[in-house]
Coordinates of C-alpha atoms and ligand atoms in Angstrom, one line a residue:
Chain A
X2 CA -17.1 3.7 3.0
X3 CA -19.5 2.7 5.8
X4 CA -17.0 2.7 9.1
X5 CA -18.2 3.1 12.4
X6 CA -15.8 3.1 15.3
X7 CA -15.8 1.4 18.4
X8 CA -14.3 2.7 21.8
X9 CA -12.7 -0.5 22.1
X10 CA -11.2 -0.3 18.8
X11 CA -7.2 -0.3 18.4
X12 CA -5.9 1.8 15.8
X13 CA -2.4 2.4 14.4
X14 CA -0.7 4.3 11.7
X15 CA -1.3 2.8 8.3
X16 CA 2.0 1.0 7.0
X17 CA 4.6 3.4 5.0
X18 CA 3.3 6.2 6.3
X19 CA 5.0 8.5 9.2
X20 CA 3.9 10.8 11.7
X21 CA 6.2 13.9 12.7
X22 CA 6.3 17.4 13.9
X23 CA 7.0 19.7 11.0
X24 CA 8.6 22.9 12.8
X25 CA 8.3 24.3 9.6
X26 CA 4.8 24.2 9.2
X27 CA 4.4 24.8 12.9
X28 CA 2.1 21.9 12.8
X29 CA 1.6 17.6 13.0
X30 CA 2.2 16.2 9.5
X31 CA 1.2 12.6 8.2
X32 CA 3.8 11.4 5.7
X33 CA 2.8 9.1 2.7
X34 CA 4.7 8.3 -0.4
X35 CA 3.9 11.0 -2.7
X36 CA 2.3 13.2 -0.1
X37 CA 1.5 14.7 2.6
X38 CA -1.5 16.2 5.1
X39 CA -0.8 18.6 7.2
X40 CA -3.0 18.1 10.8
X41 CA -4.4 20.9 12.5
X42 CA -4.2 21.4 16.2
X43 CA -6.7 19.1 17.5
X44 CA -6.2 16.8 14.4
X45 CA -2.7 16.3 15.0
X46 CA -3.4 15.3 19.2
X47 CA -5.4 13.0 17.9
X48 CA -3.3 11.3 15.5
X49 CA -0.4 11.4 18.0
X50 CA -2.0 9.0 20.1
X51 CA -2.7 6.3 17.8
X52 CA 0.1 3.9 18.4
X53 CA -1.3 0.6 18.0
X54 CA -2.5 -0.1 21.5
X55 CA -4.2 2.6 22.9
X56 CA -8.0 2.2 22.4
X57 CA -10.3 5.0 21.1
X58 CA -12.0 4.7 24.6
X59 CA -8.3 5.5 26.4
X60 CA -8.0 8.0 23.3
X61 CA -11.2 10.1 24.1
X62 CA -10.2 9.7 27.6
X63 CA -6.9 11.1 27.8
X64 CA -7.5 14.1 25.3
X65 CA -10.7 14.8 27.3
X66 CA -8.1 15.4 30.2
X67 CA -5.4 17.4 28.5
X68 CA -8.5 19.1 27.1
X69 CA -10.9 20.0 29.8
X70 CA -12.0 23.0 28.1
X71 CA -12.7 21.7 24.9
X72 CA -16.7 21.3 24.4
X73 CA -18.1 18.4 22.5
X74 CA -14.6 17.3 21.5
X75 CA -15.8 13.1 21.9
X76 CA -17.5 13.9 18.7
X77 CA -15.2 15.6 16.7
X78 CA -12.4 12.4 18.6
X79 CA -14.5 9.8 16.2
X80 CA -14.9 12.4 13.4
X81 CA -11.6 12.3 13.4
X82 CA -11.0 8.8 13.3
X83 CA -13.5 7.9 10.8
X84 CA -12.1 10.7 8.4
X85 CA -8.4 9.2 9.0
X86 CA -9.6 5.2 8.4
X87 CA -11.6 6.5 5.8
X88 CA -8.4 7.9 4.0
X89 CA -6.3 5.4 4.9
X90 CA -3.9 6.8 7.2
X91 CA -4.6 4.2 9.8
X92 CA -5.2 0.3 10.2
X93 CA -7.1 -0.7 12.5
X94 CA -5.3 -3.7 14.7
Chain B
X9 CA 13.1 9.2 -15.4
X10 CA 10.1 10.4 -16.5
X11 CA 8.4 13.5 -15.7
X12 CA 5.5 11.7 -13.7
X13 CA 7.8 9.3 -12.0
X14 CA 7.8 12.6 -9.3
X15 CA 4.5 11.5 -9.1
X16 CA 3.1 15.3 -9.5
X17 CA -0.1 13.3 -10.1
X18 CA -0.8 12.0 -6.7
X19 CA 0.6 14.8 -4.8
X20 CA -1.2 17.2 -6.9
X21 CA -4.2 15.4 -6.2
X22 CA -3.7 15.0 -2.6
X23 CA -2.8 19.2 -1.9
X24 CA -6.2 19.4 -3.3
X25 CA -7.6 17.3 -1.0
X26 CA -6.1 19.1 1.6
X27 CA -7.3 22.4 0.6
X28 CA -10.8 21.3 0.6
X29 CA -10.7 19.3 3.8
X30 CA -12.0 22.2 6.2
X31 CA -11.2 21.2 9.6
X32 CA -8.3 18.5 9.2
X33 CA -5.8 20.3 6.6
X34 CA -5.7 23.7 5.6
X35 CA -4.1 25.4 2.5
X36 CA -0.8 25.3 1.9
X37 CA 1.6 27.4 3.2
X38 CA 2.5 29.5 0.0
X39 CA 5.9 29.2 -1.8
X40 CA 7.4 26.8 0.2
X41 CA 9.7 24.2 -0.8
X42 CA 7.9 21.3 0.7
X43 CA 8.7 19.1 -2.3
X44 CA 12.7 18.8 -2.9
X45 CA 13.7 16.7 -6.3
X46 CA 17.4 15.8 -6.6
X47 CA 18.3 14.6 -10.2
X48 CA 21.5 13.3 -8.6
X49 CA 22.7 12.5 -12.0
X50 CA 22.0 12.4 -15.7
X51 CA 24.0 9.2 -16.2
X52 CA 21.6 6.2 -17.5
X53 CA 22.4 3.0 -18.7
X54 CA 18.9 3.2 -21.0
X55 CA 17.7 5.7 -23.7
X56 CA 14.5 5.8 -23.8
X57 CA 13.0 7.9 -26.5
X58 CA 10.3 9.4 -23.7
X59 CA 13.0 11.0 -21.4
X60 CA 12.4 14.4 -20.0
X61 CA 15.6 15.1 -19.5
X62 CA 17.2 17.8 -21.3
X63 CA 18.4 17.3 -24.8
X64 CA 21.6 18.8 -24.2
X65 CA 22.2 16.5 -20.3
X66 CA 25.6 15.9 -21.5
X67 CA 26.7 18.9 -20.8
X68 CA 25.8 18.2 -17.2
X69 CA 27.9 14.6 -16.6
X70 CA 30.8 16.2 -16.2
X71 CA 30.0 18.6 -13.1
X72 CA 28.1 16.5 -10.7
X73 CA 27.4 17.5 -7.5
X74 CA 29.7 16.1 -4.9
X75 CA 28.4 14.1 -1.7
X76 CA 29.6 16.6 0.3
X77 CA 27.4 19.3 -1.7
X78 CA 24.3 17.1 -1.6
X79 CA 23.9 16.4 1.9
X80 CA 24.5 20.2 2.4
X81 CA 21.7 21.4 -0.2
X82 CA 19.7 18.7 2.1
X83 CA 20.3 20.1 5.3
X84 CA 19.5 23.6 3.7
X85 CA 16.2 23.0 1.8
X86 CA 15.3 20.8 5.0
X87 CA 15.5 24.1 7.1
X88 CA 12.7 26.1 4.7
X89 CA 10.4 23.0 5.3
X90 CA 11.3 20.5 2.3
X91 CA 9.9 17.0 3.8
X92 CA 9.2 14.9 0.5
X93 CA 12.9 14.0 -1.0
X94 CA 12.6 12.2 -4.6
X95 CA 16.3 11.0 -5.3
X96 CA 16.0 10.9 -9.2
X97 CA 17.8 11.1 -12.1
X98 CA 18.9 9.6 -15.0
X99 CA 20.0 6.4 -12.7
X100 CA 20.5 7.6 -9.3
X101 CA 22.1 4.2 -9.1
X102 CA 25.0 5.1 -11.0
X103 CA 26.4 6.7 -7.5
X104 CA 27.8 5.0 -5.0
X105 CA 26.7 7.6 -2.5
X106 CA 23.3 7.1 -2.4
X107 CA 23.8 5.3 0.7
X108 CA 24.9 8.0 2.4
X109 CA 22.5 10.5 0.7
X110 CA 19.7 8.0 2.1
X111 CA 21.1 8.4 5.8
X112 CA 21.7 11.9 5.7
X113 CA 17.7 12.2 4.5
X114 CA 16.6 10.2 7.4
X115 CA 18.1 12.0 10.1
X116 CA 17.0 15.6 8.7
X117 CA 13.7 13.5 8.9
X118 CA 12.7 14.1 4.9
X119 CA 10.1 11.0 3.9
X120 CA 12.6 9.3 1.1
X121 CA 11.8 8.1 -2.4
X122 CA 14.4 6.8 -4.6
X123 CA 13.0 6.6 -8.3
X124 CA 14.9 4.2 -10.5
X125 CA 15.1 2.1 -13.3
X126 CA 16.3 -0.8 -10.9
X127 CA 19.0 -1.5 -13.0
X128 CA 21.9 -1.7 -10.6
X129 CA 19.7 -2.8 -7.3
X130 CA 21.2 -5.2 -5.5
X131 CA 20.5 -6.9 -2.5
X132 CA 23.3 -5.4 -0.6
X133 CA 22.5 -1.9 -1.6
X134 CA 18.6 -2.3 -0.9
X135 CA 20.0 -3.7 3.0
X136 CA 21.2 -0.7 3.6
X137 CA 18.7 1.5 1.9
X138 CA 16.7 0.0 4.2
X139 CA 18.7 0.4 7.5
X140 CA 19.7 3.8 6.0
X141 CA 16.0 4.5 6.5
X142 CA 15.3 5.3 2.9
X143 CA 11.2 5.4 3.3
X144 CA 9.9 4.4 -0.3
X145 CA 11.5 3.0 -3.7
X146 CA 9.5 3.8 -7.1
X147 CA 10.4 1.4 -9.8
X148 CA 10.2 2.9 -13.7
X149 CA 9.2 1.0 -16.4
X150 CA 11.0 2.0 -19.2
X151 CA 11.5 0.0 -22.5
X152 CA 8.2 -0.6 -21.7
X153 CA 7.9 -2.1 -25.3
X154 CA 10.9 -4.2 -24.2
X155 CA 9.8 -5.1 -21.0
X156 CA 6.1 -6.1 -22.4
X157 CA 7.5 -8.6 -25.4
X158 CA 9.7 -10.1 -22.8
X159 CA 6.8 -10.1 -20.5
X160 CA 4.8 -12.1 -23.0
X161 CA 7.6 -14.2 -24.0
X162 CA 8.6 -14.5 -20.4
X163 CA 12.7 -13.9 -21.5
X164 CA 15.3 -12.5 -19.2
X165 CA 14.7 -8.8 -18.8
X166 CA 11.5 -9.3 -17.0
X167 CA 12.8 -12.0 -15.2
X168 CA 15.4 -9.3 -13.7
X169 CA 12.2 -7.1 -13.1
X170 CA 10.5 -9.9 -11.0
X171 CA 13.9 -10.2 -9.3
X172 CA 14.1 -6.3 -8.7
X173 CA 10.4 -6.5 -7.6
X174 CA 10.7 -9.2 -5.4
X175 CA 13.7 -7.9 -3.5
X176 CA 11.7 -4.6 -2.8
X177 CA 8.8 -6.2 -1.6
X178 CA 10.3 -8.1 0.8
X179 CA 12.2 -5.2 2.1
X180 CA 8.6 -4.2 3.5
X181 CA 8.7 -1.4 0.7
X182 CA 5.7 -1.0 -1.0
X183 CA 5.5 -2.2 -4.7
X184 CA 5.8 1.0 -6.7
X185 CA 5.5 1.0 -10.4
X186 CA 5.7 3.6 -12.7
X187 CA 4.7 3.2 -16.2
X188 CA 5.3 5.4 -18.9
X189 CA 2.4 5.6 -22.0
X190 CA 3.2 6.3 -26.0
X191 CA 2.0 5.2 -29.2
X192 CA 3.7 2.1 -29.1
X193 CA 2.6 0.8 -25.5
X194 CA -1.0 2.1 -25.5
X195 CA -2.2 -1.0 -27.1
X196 CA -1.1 -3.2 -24.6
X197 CA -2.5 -1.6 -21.9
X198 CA -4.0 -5.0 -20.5
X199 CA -0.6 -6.4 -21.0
X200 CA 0.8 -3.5 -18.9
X201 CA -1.5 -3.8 -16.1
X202 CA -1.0 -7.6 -15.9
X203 CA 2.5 -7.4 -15.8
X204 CA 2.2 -5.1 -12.6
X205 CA 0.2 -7.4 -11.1
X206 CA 2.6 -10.2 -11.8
X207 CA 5.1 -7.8 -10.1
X208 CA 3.0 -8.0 -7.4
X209 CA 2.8 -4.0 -7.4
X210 CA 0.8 -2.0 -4.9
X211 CA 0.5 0.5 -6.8
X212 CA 1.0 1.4 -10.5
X213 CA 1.2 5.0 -12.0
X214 CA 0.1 5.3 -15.9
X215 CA 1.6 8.1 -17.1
X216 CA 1.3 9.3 -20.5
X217 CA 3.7 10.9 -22.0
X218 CA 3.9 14.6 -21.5
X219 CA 6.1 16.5 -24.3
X220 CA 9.2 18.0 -23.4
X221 CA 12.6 17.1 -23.7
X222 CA 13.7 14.3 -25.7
X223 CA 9.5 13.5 -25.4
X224 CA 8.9 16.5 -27.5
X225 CA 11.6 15.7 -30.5
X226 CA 10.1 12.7 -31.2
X227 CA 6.4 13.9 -30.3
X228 CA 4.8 13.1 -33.8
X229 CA 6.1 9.4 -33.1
X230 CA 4.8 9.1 -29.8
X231 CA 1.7 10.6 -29.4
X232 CA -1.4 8.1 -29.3
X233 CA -4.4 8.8 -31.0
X234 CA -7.2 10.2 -28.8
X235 CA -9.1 6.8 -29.6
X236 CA -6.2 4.9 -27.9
X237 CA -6.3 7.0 -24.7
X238 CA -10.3 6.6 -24.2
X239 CA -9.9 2.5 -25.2
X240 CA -6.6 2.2 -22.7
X241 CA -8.6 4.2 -19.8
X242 CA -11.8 1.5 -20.3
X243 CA -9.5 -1.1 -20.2
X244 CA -8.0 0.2 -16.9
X245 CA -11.0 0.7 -15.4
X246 CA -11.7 -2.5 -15.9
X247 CA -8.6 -4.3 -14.6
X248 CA -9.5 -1.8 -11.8
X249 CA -12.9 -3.5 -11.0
X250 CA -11.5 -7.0 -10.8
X251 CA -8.2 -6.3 -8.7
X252 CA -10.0 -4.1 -6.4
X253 CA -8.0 -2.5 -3.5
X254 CA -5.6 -4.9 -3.8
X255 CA -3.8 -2.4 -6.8
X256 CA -4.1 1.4 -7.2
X257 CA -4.3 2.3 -10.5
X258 CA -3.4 6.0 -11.7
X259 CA -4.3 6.6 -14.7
X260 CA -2.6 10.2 -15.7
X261 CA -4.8 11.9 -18.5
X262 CA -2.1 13.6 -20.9
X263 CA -3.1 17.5 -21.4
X264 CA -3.3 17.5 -24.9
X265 CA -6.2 16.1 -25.4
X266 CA -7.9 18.6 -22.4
X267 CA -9.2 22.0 -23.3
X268 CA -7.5 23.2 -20.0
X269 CA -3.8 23.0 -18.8
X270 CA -2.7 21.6 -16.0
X271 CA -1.1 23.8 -13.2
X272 CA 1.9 22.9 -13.8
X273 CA 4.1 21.9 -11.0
X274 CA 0.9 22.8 -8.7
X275 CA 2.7 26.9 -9.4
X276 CA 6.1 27.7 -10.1
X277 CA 7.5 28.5 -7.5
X278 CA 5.1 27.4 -5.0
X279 CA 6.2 23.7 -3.7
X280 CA 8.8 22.4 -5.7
X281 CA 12.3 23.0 -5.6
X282 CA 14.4 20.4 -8.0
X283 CA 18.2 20.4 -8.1
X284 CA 20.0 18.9 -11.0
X285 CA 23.3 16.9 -10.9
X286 CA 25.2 20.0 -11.6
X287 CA 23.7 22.3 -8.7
X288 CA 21.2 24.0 -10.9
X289 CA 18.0 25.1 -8.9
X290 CA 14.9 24.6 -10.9
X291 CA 11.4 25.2 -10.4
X292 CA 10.2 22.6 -12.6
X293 CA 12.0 19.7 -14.7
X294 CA 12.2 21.6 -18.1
X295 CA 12.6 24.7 -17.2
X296 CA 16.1 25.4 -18.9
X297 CA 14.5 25.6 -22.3
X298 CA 13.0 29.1 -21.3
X299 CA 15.1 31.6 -23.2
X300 CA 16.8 34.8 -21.0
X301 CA 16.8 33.3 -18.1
X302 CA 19.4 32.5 -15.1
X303 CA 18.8 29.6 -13.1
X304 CA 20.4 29.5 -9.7
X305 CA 23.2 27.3 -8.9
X306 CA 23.8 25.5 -5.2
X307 CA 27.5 26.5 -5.8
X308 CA 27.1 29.8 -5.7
X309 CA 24.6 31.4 -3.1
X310 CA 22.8 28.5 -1.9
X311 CA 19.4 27.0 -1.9
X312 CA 17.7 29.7 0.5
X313 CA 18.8 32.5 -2.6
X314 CA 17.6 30.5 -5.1
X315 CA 14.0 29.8 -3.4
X316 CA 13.5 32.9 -2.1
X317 CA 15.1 36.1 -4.1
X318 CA 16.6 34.4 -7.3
X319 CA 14.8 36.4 -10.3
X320 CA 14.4 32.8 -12.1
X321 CA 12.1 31.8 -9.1
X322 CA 10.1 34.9 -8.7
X323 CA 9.6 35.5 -12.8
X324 CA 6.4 33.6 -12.9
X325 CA 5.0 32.9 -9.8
X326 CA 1.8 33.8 -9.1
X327 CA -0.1 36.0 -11.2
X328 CA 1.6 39.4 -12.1
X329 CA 3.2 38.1 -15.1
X330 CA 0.6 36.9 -17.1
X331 CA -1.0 38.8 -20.2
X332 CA -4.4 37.9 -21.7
X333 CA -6.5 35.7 -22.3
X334 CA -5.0 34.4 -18.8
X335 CA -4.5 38.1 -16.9
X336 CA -8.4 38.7 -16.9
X337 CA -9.5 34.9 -17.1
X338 CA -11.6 34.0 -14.3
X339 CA -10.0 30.6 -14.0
X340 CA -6.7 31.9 -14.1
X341 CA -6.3 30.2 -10.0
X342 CA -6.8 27.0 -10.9
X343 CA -4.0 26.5 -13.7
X344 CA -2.1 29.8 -13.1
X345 CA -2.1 29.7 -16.9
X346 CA -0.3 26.1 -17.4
X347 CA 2.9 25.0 -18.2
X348 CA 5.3 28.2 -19.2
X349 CA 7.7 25.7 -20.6
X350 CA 5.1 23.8 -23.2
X351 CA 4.3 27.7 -23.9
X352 CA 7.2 28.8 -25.1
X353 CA 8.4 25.5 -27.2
X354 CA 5.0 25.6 -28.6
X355 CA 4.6 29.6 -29.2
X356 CA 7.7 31.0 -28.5
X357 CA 6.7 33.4 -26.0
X358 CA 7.1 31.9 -22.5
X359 CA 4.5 34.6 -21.2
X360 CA 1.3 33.3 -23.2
X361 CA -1.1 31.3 -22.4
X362 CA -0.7 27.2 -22.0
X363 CA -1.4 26.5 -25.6
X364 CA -3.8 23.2 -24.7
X365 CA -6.0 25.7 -23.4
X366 CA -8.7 26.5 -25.8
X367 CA -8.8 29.8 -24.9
X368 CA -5.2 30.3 -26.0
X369 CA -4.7 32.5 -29.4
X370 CA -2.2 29.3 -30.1
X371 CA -4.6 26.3 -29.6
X372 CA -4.5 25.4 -33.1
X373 CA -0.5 24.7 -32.6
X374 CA -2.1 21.4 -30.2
X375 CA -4.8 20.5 -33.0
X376 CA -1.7 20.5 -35.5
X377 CA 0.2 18.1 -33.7
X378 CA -2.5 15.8 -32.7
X379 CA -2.9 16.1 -36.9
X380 CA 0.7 15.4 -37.4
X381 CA 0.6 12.7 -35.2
X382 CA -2.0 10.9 -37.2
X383 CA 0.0 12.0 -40.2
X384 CA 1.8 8.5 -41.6
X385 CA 4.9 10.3 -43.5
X386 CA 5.9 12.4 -40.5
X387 CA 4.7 10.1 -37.7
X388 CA 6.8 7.7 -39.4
X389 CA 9.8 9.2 -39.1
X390 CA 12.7 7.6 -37.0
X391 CA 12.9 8.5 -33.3
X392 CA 15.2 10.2 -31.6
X393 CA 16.4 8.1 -28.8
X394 CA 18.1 9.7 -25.8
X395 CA 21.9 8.5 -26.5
X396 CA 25.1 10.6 -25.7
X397 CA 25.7 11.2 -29.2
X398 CA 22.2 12.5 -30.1
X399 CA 22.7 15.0 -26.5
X400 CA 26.2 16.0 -28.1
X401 CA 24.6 17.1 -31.3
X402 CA 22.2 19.6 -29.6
X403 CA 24.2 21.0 -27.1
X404 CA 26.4 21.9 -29.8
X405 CA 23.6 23.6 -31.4
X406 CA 22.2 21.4 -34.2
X407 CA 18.8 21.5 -33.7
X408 CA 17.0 20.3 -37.2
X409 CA 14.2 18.6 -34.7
X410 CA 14.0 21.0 -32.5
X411 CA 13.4 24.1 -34.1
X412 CA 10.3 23.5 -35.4
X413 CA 9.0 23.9 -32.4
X414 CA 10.0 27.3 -31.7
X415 CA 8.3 28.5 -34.4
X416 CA 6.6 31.9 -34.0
X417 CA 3.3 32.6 -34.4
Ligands
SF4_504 S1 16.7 7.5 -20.4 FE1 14.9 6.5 -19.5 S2 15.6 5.6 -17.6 FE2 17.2 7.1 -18.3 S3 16.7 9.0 -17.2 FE3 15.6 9.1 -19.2 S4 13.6 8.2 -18.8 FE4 14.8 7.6 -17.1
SF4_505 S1 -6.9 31.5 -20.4 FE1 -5.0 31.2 -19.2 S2 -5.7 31.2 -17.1 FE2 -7.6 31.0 -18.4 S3 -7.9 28.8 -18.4 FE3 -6.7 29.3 -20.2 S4 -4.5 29.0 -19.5 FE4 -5.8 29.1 -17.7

């Protein structure tokens, strides 16, 4: 699929599917029915954020705050995203 | 239910997405219980011929489970990381706790799935589902024979469908169908697909059948020619092209026509965990047929036993059991050798190799019955419908069906 995303895009979590903290797996999990996918640390702070009315723009911002350290992390913020639309774990709003 | 309506398809498909997607999901943690099945009860009101439900369930009405005991096994599997709940049966319908079962689920923050016939769903039940926080409801198909005359002829029973169908849509569930595939369904495939979308489904699961259980007595019966599996996946592709996203189709390929087996129940052991109505611990749906072995029971010392240091558990995961061809086969991670259950009602020896594989001494034991299938004097024999009677008969031991299928090599 042929996505690009936009800083001023809004994302939020694709219907019937839930986002938790799995202490368990000692990581973010998406929740489908059926399934599951487990995020990874940077994965899952980005996920966390999508809520339907922040923008990728306030996204990138915010984690590029919490995150100071993190090198080149915008690109691997829309990596991110596209990978998630792509797979249907979010809807864009 | 069926043996797919766990949907071992789709999560099967989506753990291996997750393996290969380097950066986002890793592997799986190994042997956890992330999947937890509760076959609240073997009650049904139906008897379809297809059920995977052992042949000798009515043992197991008597001793159900108690509320009490479920939402304890839930709080227990919940704390070694089970997050998927599928809330199965027979009818899980036929309890009135569900409702509480549901609520419980929610707050230990499992995703729900209820998988049912829909017989019994009402609209005051479904309220509270909902409120309960009950994520996801899968509606079987069964009678599908049934279901597709009236379908045609637009009589009653589909009419309750549409009514059952209608009332979980507008729940804000997702339309959920599970479909089961035989012989006498396979050429109505376009039929079947219509019907889904006249349900207004969202998603339908094609499942043919897989052999075990009451599936496997009447197998000869059951079992579509290879001709009709290749014409009912063109035809699904097809519908596929003209509905478009609007649908998912899955179309589950049965393994008998494969020259590998499927790993079955992505490992024993690995990531499911299934508790039957009586408090048995199982690793996969069937796996009371194996002979000499001692399935855990909730009652006794728990669900964190029974994962972790029960010997039924430990017997066959991973890799030490196995003998050849599987112990030196370089494939042997990607199946784990198949299905121990379909190897010991097929060969007799629940340590050889998945029989569909053709690397198995026993392959021929799959070519036979996809010959006896196409055989008219046996294939025309009556089937064996799962009724209370016929489950009577072979927990008391009579077994004239079955034991042909122990047959040694
Ligand atoms: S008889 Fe049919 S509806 Fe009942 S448990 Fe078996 S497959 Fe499900
Ligand atoms: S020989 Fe055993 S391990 Fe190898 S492919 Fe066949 S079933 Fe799997």
């Amino acid at each position: 699929m042929e996505i690009s995303i936009q800083h001023s895009d809004i994302y939020a979590l694709a219907f019937h599917h839930r986002f938790q903290w799995e202490e368990a797996q000692q990581s973010y999990v998406i929740l489908f029915p059926e399934g599951m996918v487990k995020l990874h640390g940077g994965a899952g702070e980005v996920i966390k954020r999508v809520d339907g009315k922040a923008s990728v723009g306030d996204i990138v911002a915010d984690l590029k705050t919490n995150f100071p350290d993190a090198v080149g992390i915008e690109a691997d913020i829309i990596g991110m995203f596209e990978m998630a639309y792509g797979k249907a774990w979010i809807r864009k709003v | 239910m069926t043996q797919t309506s766990l949907g071992e398809s789709v999560v099967q498909k989506e753990l291996h997405a997750q393996a290969q997607n380097n950066g986002v999901a890793a592997n799986l943690t190994q042997t956890q219980p992330l999947w937890l099945l509760a076959e609240v009860t073997y009650r049904c009101p139906l008897h379809c011929a297809f059920c995977y439900n052992p042949t000798d369930y009515d043992k197991h009405t008597q001793n159900e489970l108690t509320t009490e005991q479920w939402i304890q096994a839930l709080r227990d599997a919940r704390k070694m990381g089970a997050i998927q709940l599928g809330i199965s049966g027979g009818e899980p319908l036929l309890r009135d706790d569900i409702e509480d079962i549901v609520i419980e689920a929610r707050k230990l923050g499992y995703y729900s799935n209820l998988i049912t016939s829909g017989v019994g769903l009402t609209e005051k039940r479904i309220q509270a589902f909902k409120e309960g926080g009950l994520d996801h409801i899968q509606l079987s198909m069964h009678d599908i024979t049934e279901e597709i005359n009236n379908f045609i002829t637009n009589t009653k029973t589909f009419e309750l469908k549409k009514k059952v169908a209608a009332m979980i849509k507008n729940h804000g569930y997702p339309m959920v169908l599970n479909v089961v595939i035989h012989r006498y369904n396979i050429g109505h495939m376009k039929e079947i697909l219509e019907m889904a979308e006249a349900l207004g489904a969202d998603y339908i699961e094609l499942a043919n059948t897989q052999y075990y259980g009451w599936s496997l007595v009447n197998r000869s019966q059951l079992m579509p020619l290879k001709e009709q599996i290749d014409e009912a996946e063109r035809i699904t592709n097809e519908f596929r092209e003209k509905v478009g996203s609007k649908m998912k189709i899955f179309f589950v390929v049965p393994d008998y026509f494969g020259d590998r087996p499927k790993k079955c129940m992505n490992g024993w052991g690995e990531v499911f965990m299934i508790v039957t109505a009586n408090g048995d611990v199982l690793p996969c749906h069937s796996a009371r047929v194996l002979p000499n072995m001692a399935f855990p029971n909730v009652r006794e010392k728990g669900l964190e036993y029974a994962w972790k240091e029960s010997p039924a558990f430990n017997k066959y995961r991973g890799t030490a059991w196995m003998k050849g061809p599987c112990v030196t086969c370089p494939e042997k991670m990607n199946d784990l050798g198949g299905c121990r259950c379909q190897a010991f009602l097929l060969t007799g020896d629940a340590e050889s190799a998945d029989p569909v594989c053709s690397l198995s001494p026993h392959h021929h034991l799959i070519e036979k019955a996809i010959e006896d299938s196409k055989n008219p004097v046996i294939a025309n024999q009556p089937i064996i419908f799962r009724t209370d009677k016929n489950s009577k008969k072979y927990a008391a031991g009579d077994k004239e069906r079955i034991e042909e299928f122990h047959a040694l090599p």
